[in-house]
Amino acid sequence: MENTYTKKEQTRYLLGLSGQNIIYGIITSSLAYYLQFTILIPAMWVGIILSVSRIFDAVKDPFIGAMINRGGKQFKDYLITVPIPTAILTILCFSNGVYSSNNSVIKNALIIISAFVFYIIWEIVFTVGDIPITGYPSVLTNNESDRTKLLSLRPIGSMASSLSTLTVQPIAFALSALFGGTATDERNAFLITVILFSVLGGTLFQFTAMGSTQKVLNKSDTKSLKYFITNPLLKKISISGILGSLKSMTGVILSPLVIYYFASKNPTFSLLYTVLWGMGSFIGLVVSMATVPKLTAKIGTKKLYVTVNLLNIIPNVLLFLLYLKYPSKMTDIPQTAVMFILTLITGSCVSISTTVQTLIISEAVDLEEKLSGDRPTALFFSMQTFIVKIGTGISSLVASLSYVIIKFSSAEAEELNSYIANGGIPRLEGKYSTLMTTLFFLYTIPVAISSLLSAIPFINKNNGESI
């Protein structure tokens, strides 16, 4: 007998997903910039903080997934408990002091340590809510069609994340200018902005499981983490996600690229260009919701996954070539128009790929039930959170190492901020050309390579299975 979710349960889930993604967007879009360019922690330490935290968080996700699977509690229990602590910890991540050569060694050390500790704790608490909300559609219905529909609506959460990505920094810059524009003013402006967005996100996140009933119960498992070896579909999507880790570089580099190349820290231009380049992801989410159910029914999840990943190579390579031809003129109307189109294509490919990835993991859960009789939903969906976090962690580390290689750290960042404050435009100054080229390279080429790599596990044929 089929048992599925009600309209109210669907609405509450999408509201909660939106709130959770608003909080996630705050961290992923603004924390790296805040740590390195606002409170001026040296690039090496920022790289260590972000990469170690995210890689640790990614590695622990399967263990937390296994814990949730065996804990005897429903997903609903976690989704009611976690939202408010997550919002509070988000605020604490932006409550550090400003790193400075005028500080004592102990004070600077405490700034670095507090940034690391708050972020580590945030990652742990966020994961305890992230795994259940990611897999929640799979326990709200045993109707495959209804589950696909609800999973296909998950991009609504990413749209909400775009709200944070597009507006947190421009609002913070505008407030900073009103306060006076110093590093302390910018730090305070970020804190105020993050408090407002965290309250909004935490409130919506709380709606996720209120008044809903889990229709499909997890079946106890005995193999735990061995599923990642024994389940062929889960193994493929896991390998694909790890190989595609540097696709997360787009989100990591977007902020410094917009702020330093396109906007020169002008709040209005920061918002304008963030909207322009973020529009690709936003429209891609709409395209994903509209097309994924039909495309998967027509060509299958695996073939669609391969197609969009291979297609994503082209716009990223073309965008970097466009920059090489017009290194200081990417703000001109023709170049802006071309970049806008290319980011639309990239955004659509990434959004469809992410949605299909979720569907493949859901298929892996169904497959496991057929293979072993177990239905370890939390454990399997922990792999998707693992993929996201390992990608962001590796991308952050590569970005930070790149800054170190080109010798752009806290002192250089402070000098660049002063140059902009005095009316300078970095993209027009030869002194900063290496930084600008590095930003465009990181924004495009690693993403193209990772898109190719992530398609490989589903291209070859094993045991007579086609893609």
Coordinates of N, CA, C and O in Angstrom, one line a residue, residues 193-285:
T193 N 24.9 41.6 9.6 CA 24.3 41.0 8.5 C 24.0 39.5 8.7 O 23.0 39.0 8.5
V194 N 25.1 38.8 9.2 CA 24.9 37.4 9.5 C 23.9 37.1 10.6 O 23.2 36.1 10.5
I195 N 23.8 37.9 11.6 CA 22.8 37.7 12.6 C 21.4 37.8 12.0 O 20.5 36.9 12.2
L196 N 21.1 38.7 11.1 CA 19.8 38.9 10.5 C 19.5 37.7 9.6 O 18.4 37.1 9.7
F197 N 20.4 37.2 8.8 CA 20.2 36.1 7.9 C 20.1 34.8 8.7 O 19.4 33.9 8.3
S198 N 20.9 34.6 9.8 CA 20.9 33.4 10.6 C 19.5 33.3 11.3 O 19.0 32.2 11.4
V199 N 19.0 34.4 11.8 CA 17.7 34.3 12.4 C 16.6 33.9 11.4 O 15.8 33.0 11.7
L200 N 16.7 34.5 10.2 CA 15.7 34.1 9.2 C 15.9 32.6 8.8 O 14.9 31.8 8.8
G201 N 17.1 32.2 8.6 CA 17.4 30.8 8.2 C 17.0 29.8 9.2 O 16.4 28.8 9.0
G202 N 17.4 30.1 10.5 CA 17.1 29.2 11.6 C 15.6 29.0 11.8 O 15.1 27.9 12.1
T203 N 14.8 30.2 11.7 CA 13.4 30.1 11.9 C 12.7 29.2 10.8 O 11.9 28.4 11.1
L204 N 13.1 29.4 9.5 CA 12.5 28.6 8.5 C 13.0 27.1 8.6 O 12.2 26.2 8.4
F205 N 14.2 26.9 8.9 CA 14.8 25.5 9.1 C 13.9 24.8 10.1 O 13.7 23.6 10.0
Q206 N 13.4 25.5 11.1 CA 12.6 24.8 12.2 C 11.3 24.2 11.7 O 10.8 23.3 12.3
F207 N 10.9 24.7 10.5 CA 9.6 24.2 9.9 C 9.7 22.8 9.3 O 8.7 22.1 9.1
T208 N 10.9 22.3 9.0 CA 11.1 21.1 8.2 C 10.2 20.0 8.6 O 9.5 19.4 7.7
A209 N 10.3 19.6 9.8 CA 9.6 18.3 10.2 C 8.4 18.6 11.1 O 7.7 17.6 11.6
M210 N 8.0 19.8 11.3 CA 6.9 20.1 12.2 C 5.6 19.6 11.6 O 5.3 19.9 10.5
G211 N 4.9 18.8 12.3 CA 3.6 18.3 11.9 C 3.7 17.2 10.8 O 2.7 16.8 10.2
S212 N 4.9 16.7 10.5 CA 5.0 15.7 9.5 C 5.2 14.3 10.1 O 5.6 14.2 11.3
T213 N 5.0 13.3 9.3 CA 5.1 11.9 9.8 C 6.1 11.1 8.9 O 5.9 11.2 7.7
Q214 N 7.0 10.4 9.5 CA 7.9 9.6 8.6 C 7.2 8.4 8.2 O 6.7 7.5 9.0
K215 N 7.0 8.2 6.9 CA 6.2 7.1 6.3 C 7.0 5.8 6.1 O 6.5 4.7 6.1
V216 N 8.3 6.0 5.8 CA 9.2 4.8 5.5 C 10.3 4.8 6.6 O 11.0 5.7 6.7
L217 N 10.3 3.7 7.3 CA 11.3 3.6 8.4 C 12.6 3.0 7.9 O 12.6 2.1 7.0
N218 N 13.7 3.4 8.5 CA 15.0 2.8 8.2 C 15.0 1.4 8.7 O 14.5 1.1 9.8
K219 N 15.5 0.5 7.9 CA 15.7 -0.9 8.4 C 17.1 -1.0 9.0 O 18.0 -0.5 8.4
S220 N 17.2 -1.8 10.1 CA 18.5 -1.9 10.7 C 19.5 -2.6 9.8 O 19.1 -3.4 9.0
D221 N 20.8 -2.1 9.9 CA 21.8 -2.7 9.0 C 22.9 -3.4 9.9 O 23.0 -3.1 11.1
T222 N 23.6 -4.2 9.2 CA 24.7 -4.9 9.9 C 26.1 -4.6 9.3 O 27.1 -4.8 9.9
K223 N 26.0 -4.1 8.1 CA 27.3 -3.9 7.3 C 27.8 -2.5 7.4 O 29.0 -2.3 7.1
S224 N 27.0 -1.6 7.8 CA 27.5 -0.2 8.0 C 28.2 0.3 6.9 O 27.7 0.3 5.7
L225 N 29.5 0.7 7.1 CA 30.3 1.4 6.0 C 30.7 0.5 4.9 O 31.1 1.0 3.9
K226 N 30.5 -0.8 5.0 CA 30.8 -1.7 3.9 C 29.9 -1.5 2.7 O 30.2 -1.9 1.6
Y227 N 28.8 -0.8 2.9 CA 27.9 -0.5 1.8 C 28.6 0.2 0.7 O 28.2 0.1 -0.5
F228 N 29.5 1.1 1.1 CA 30.2 1.9 0.1 C 31.1 1.0 -0.9 O 31.5 1.5 -1.9
I229 N 31.3 -0.2 -0.5 CA 32.0 -1.2 -1.3 C 31.1 -2.1 -2.0 O 31.2 -2.5 -3.2
T230 N 30.1 -2.6 -1.3 CA 29.2 -3.7 -1.8 C 28.1 -3.2 -2.7 O 27.6 -4.0 -3.5
N231 N 27.7 -1.9 -2.5 CA 26.6 -1.4 -3.3 C 27.2 -0.7 -4.6 O 27.8 0.3 -4.5
P232 N 27.0 -1.3 -5.8 CA 27.7 -0.8 -6.9 C 27.3 0.6 -7.3 O 28.1 1.4 -7.8
L233 N 26.1 0.9 -7.1 CA 25.6 2.3 -7.5 C 26.1 3.3 -6.6 O 26.6 4.4 -7.0
L234 N 26.1 3.0 -5.3 CA 26.6 4.0 -4.3 C 28.1 4.2 -4.5 O 28.7 5.3 -4.4
K235 N 28.8 3.1 -4.8 CA 30.3 3.1 -5.1 C 30.6 4.1 -6.3 O 31.5 4.9 -6.2
K236 N 29.8 3.9 -7.3 CA 30.1 4.8 -8.5 C 29.8 6.2 -8.2 O 30.7 7.1 -8.6
I237 N 28.7 6.6 -7.6 CA 28.4 8.0 -7.4 C 29.4 8.6 -6.3 O 29.7 9.8 -6.4
S238 N 29.9 7.7 -5.4 CA 30.9 8.2 -4.4 C 32.2 8.6 -5.1 O 32.8 9.6 -4.9
I239 N 32.7 7.7 -6.0 CA 33.9 7.9 -6.7 C 33.7 9.1 -7.6 O 34.6 10.0 -7.7
S240 N 32.6 9.2 -8.3 CA 32.3 10.3 -9.2 C 32.4 11.6 -8.4 O 33.0 12.6 -8.9
G241 N 31.8 11.7 -7.2 CA 31.7 12.9 -6.5 C 33.1 13.3 -6.0 O 33.5 14.5 -6.0
I242 N 33.9 12.4 -5.6 CA 35.3 12.7 -5.1 C 36.2 13.2 -6.3 O 36.9 14.2 -6.2
L243 N 36.0 12.5 -7.5 CA 36.8 13.0 -8.6 C 36.4 14.4 -9.1 O 37.2 15.1 -9.7
G244 N 35.1 14.7 -8.8 CA 34.6 16.0 -9.2 C 34.7 17.1 -8.1 O 34.0 18.1 -8.2
S245 N 35.6 16.9 -7.1 CA 35.6 17.8 -6.0 C 35.8 19.2 -6.4 O 35.3 20.1 -5.8
L246 N 36.7 19.5 -7.4 CA 37.0 20.9 -7.7 C 35.9 21.6 -8.4 O 36.1 22.8 -8.7
K247 N 34.8 21.0 -8.6 CA 33.7 21.7 -9.2 C 33.2 22.8 -8.2 O 32.5 23.7 -8.5
S248 N 33.5 22.5 -6.9 CA 33.1 23.5 -5.8 C 33.9 24.8 -5.9 O 33.6 25.7 -5.2
M249 N 35.0 24.8 -6.7 CA 35.8 26.0 -6.8 C 35.0 27.2 -7.3 O 35.3 28.3 -6.9
T250 N 34.0 27.0 -8.1 CA 33.2 28.1 -8.5 C 32.6 28.9 -7.3 O 32.7 30.2 -7.3
G251 N 32.1 28.3 -6.4 CA 31.6 28.9 -5.2 C 32.6 29.5 -4.3 O 32.5 30.6 -3.7
V252 N 33.8 28.9 -4.2 CA 34.9 29.4 -3.4 C 35.5 30.6 -3.9 O 35.8 31.6 -3.2
I253 N 35.6 30.7 -5.2 CA 36.3 31.9 -5.9 C 35.3 33.0 -6.3 O 35.8 34.1 -6.5
L254 N 34.0 32.7 -6.3 CA 33.1 33.8 -6.8 C 33.2 35.1 -6.0 O 33.3 36.2 -6.6
S255 N 33.3 35.0 -4.7 CA 33.4 36.3 -3.9 C 34.6 37.1 -4.2 O 34.4 38.3 -4.5
P256 N 35.8 36.6 -4.1 CA 37.0 37.4 -4.4 C 37.0 37.9 -5.8 O 37.5 39.0 -6.1
L257 N 36.5 37.1 -6.7 CA 36.5 37.4 -8.1 C 35.6 38.6 -8.4 O 36.0 39.6 -9.0
V258 N 34.4 38.6 -7.8 CA 33.5 39.7 -8.0 C 34.0 40.9 -7.2 O 34.0 42.1 -7.8
I259 N 34.4 40.8 -6.0 CA 34.8 41.9 -5.2 C 36.0 42.6 -5.7 O 36.1 43.9 -5.7
Y260 N 37.0 41.9 -6.1 CA 38.3 42.5 -6.5 C 38.4 42.8 -8.0 O 38.9 43.9 -8.4
Y261 N 37.9 41.9 -8.9 CA 38.0 42.2 -10.3 C 36.8 43.1 -10.8 O 37.0 44.1 -11.4
F262 N 35.6 42.7 -10.5 CA 34.5 43.4 -11.1 C 34.0 44.6 -10.3 O 33.5 45.6 -10.9
A263 N 34.0 44.5 -9.0 CA 33.3 45.5 -8.2 C 34.3 46.5 -7.5 O 33.8 47.6 -7.1
S264 N 35.5 46.1 -7.3 CA 36.4 46.9 -6.5 C 35.8 47.3 -5.2 O 35.9 48.5 -4.7
K265 N 35.1 46.4 -4.6 CA 34.5 46.5 -3.2 C 33.3 47.5 -3.2 O 32.8 47.9 -2.1
N266 N 32.9 48.0 -4.4 CA 31.7 48.9 -4.4 C 30.4 48.0 -4.1 O 30.2 47.0 -4.8
P267 N 29.6 48.4 -3.1 CA 28.5 47.5 -2.7 C 27.5 47.3 -3.8 O 27.0 46.2 -4.0
T268 N 27.2 48.4 -4.6 CA 26.3 48.3 -5.7 C 26.8 47.3 -6.8 O 26.0 46.5 -7.3
F269 N 28.0 47.5 -7.2 CA 28.6 46.7 -8.2 C 28.8 45.2 -7.7 O 28.6 44.3 -8.5
S270 N 29.1 45.1 -6.4 CA 29.2 43.7 -5.8 C 27.9 43.0 -6.0 O 27.8 41.8 -6.4
L271 N 26.8 43.7 -5.7 CA 25.5 43.0 -5.8 C 25.1 42.8 -7.3 O 24.7 41.7 -7.6
L272 N 25.4 43.8 -8.1 CA 25.1 43.6 -9.5 C 25.8 42.4 -10.1 O 25.2 41.6 -10.8
Y273 N 27.1 42.3 -10.0 CA 27.9 41.3 -10.6 C 27.7 39.9 -9.9 O 27.7 38.9 -10.6
T274 N 27.4 39.9 -8.6 CA 27.1 38.7 -8.0 C 25.8 38.1 -8.5 O 25.6 36.9 -8.7
V275 N 24.8 39.0 -8.7 CA 23.5 38.6 -9.3 C 23.7 38.1 -10.7 O 23.2 37.1 -11.1
L276 N 24.5 38.8 -11.5 CA 24.8 38.4 -12.9 C 25.4 37.0 -13.0 O 24.9 36.1 -13.7
W277 N 26.5 36.8 -12.2 CA 27.1 35.5 -12.3 C 26.4 34.4 -11.5 O 26.5 33.2 -11.8
G278 N 25.6 34.8 -10.5 CA 24.8 33.9 -9.7 C 23.5 33.5 -10.4 O 22.9 32.5 -10.1
M279 N 23.1 34.4 -11.4 CA 21.9 34.1 -12.1 C 21.9 32.8 -12.8 O 20.9 32.1 -13.0
G280 N 23.1 32.4 -13.3 CA 23.3 31.1 -14.0 C 22.8 30.0 -13.1 O 22.1 29.1 -13.5
S281 N 23.3 30.0 -11.8 CA 22.9 29.0 -10.9 C 21.4 29.0 -10.6 O 20.7 28.0 -10.5
F282 N 20.9 30.2 -10.4 CA 19.5 30.4 -10.1 C 18.6 29.8 -11.2 O 17.7 29.1 -11.0
I283 N 18.9 30.3 -12.5 CA 18.1 29.8 -13.6 C 18.3 28.3 -13.8 O 17.4 27.6 -14.2
G284 N 19.5 27.9 -13.6 CA 19.8 26.4 -13.7 C 19.0 25.6 -12.7 O 18.5 24.5 -13.0
L285 N 18.7 26.2 -11.5 CA 17.8 25.5 -10.6 C 16.4 25.3 -11.1 O 15.8 24.3 -11.0

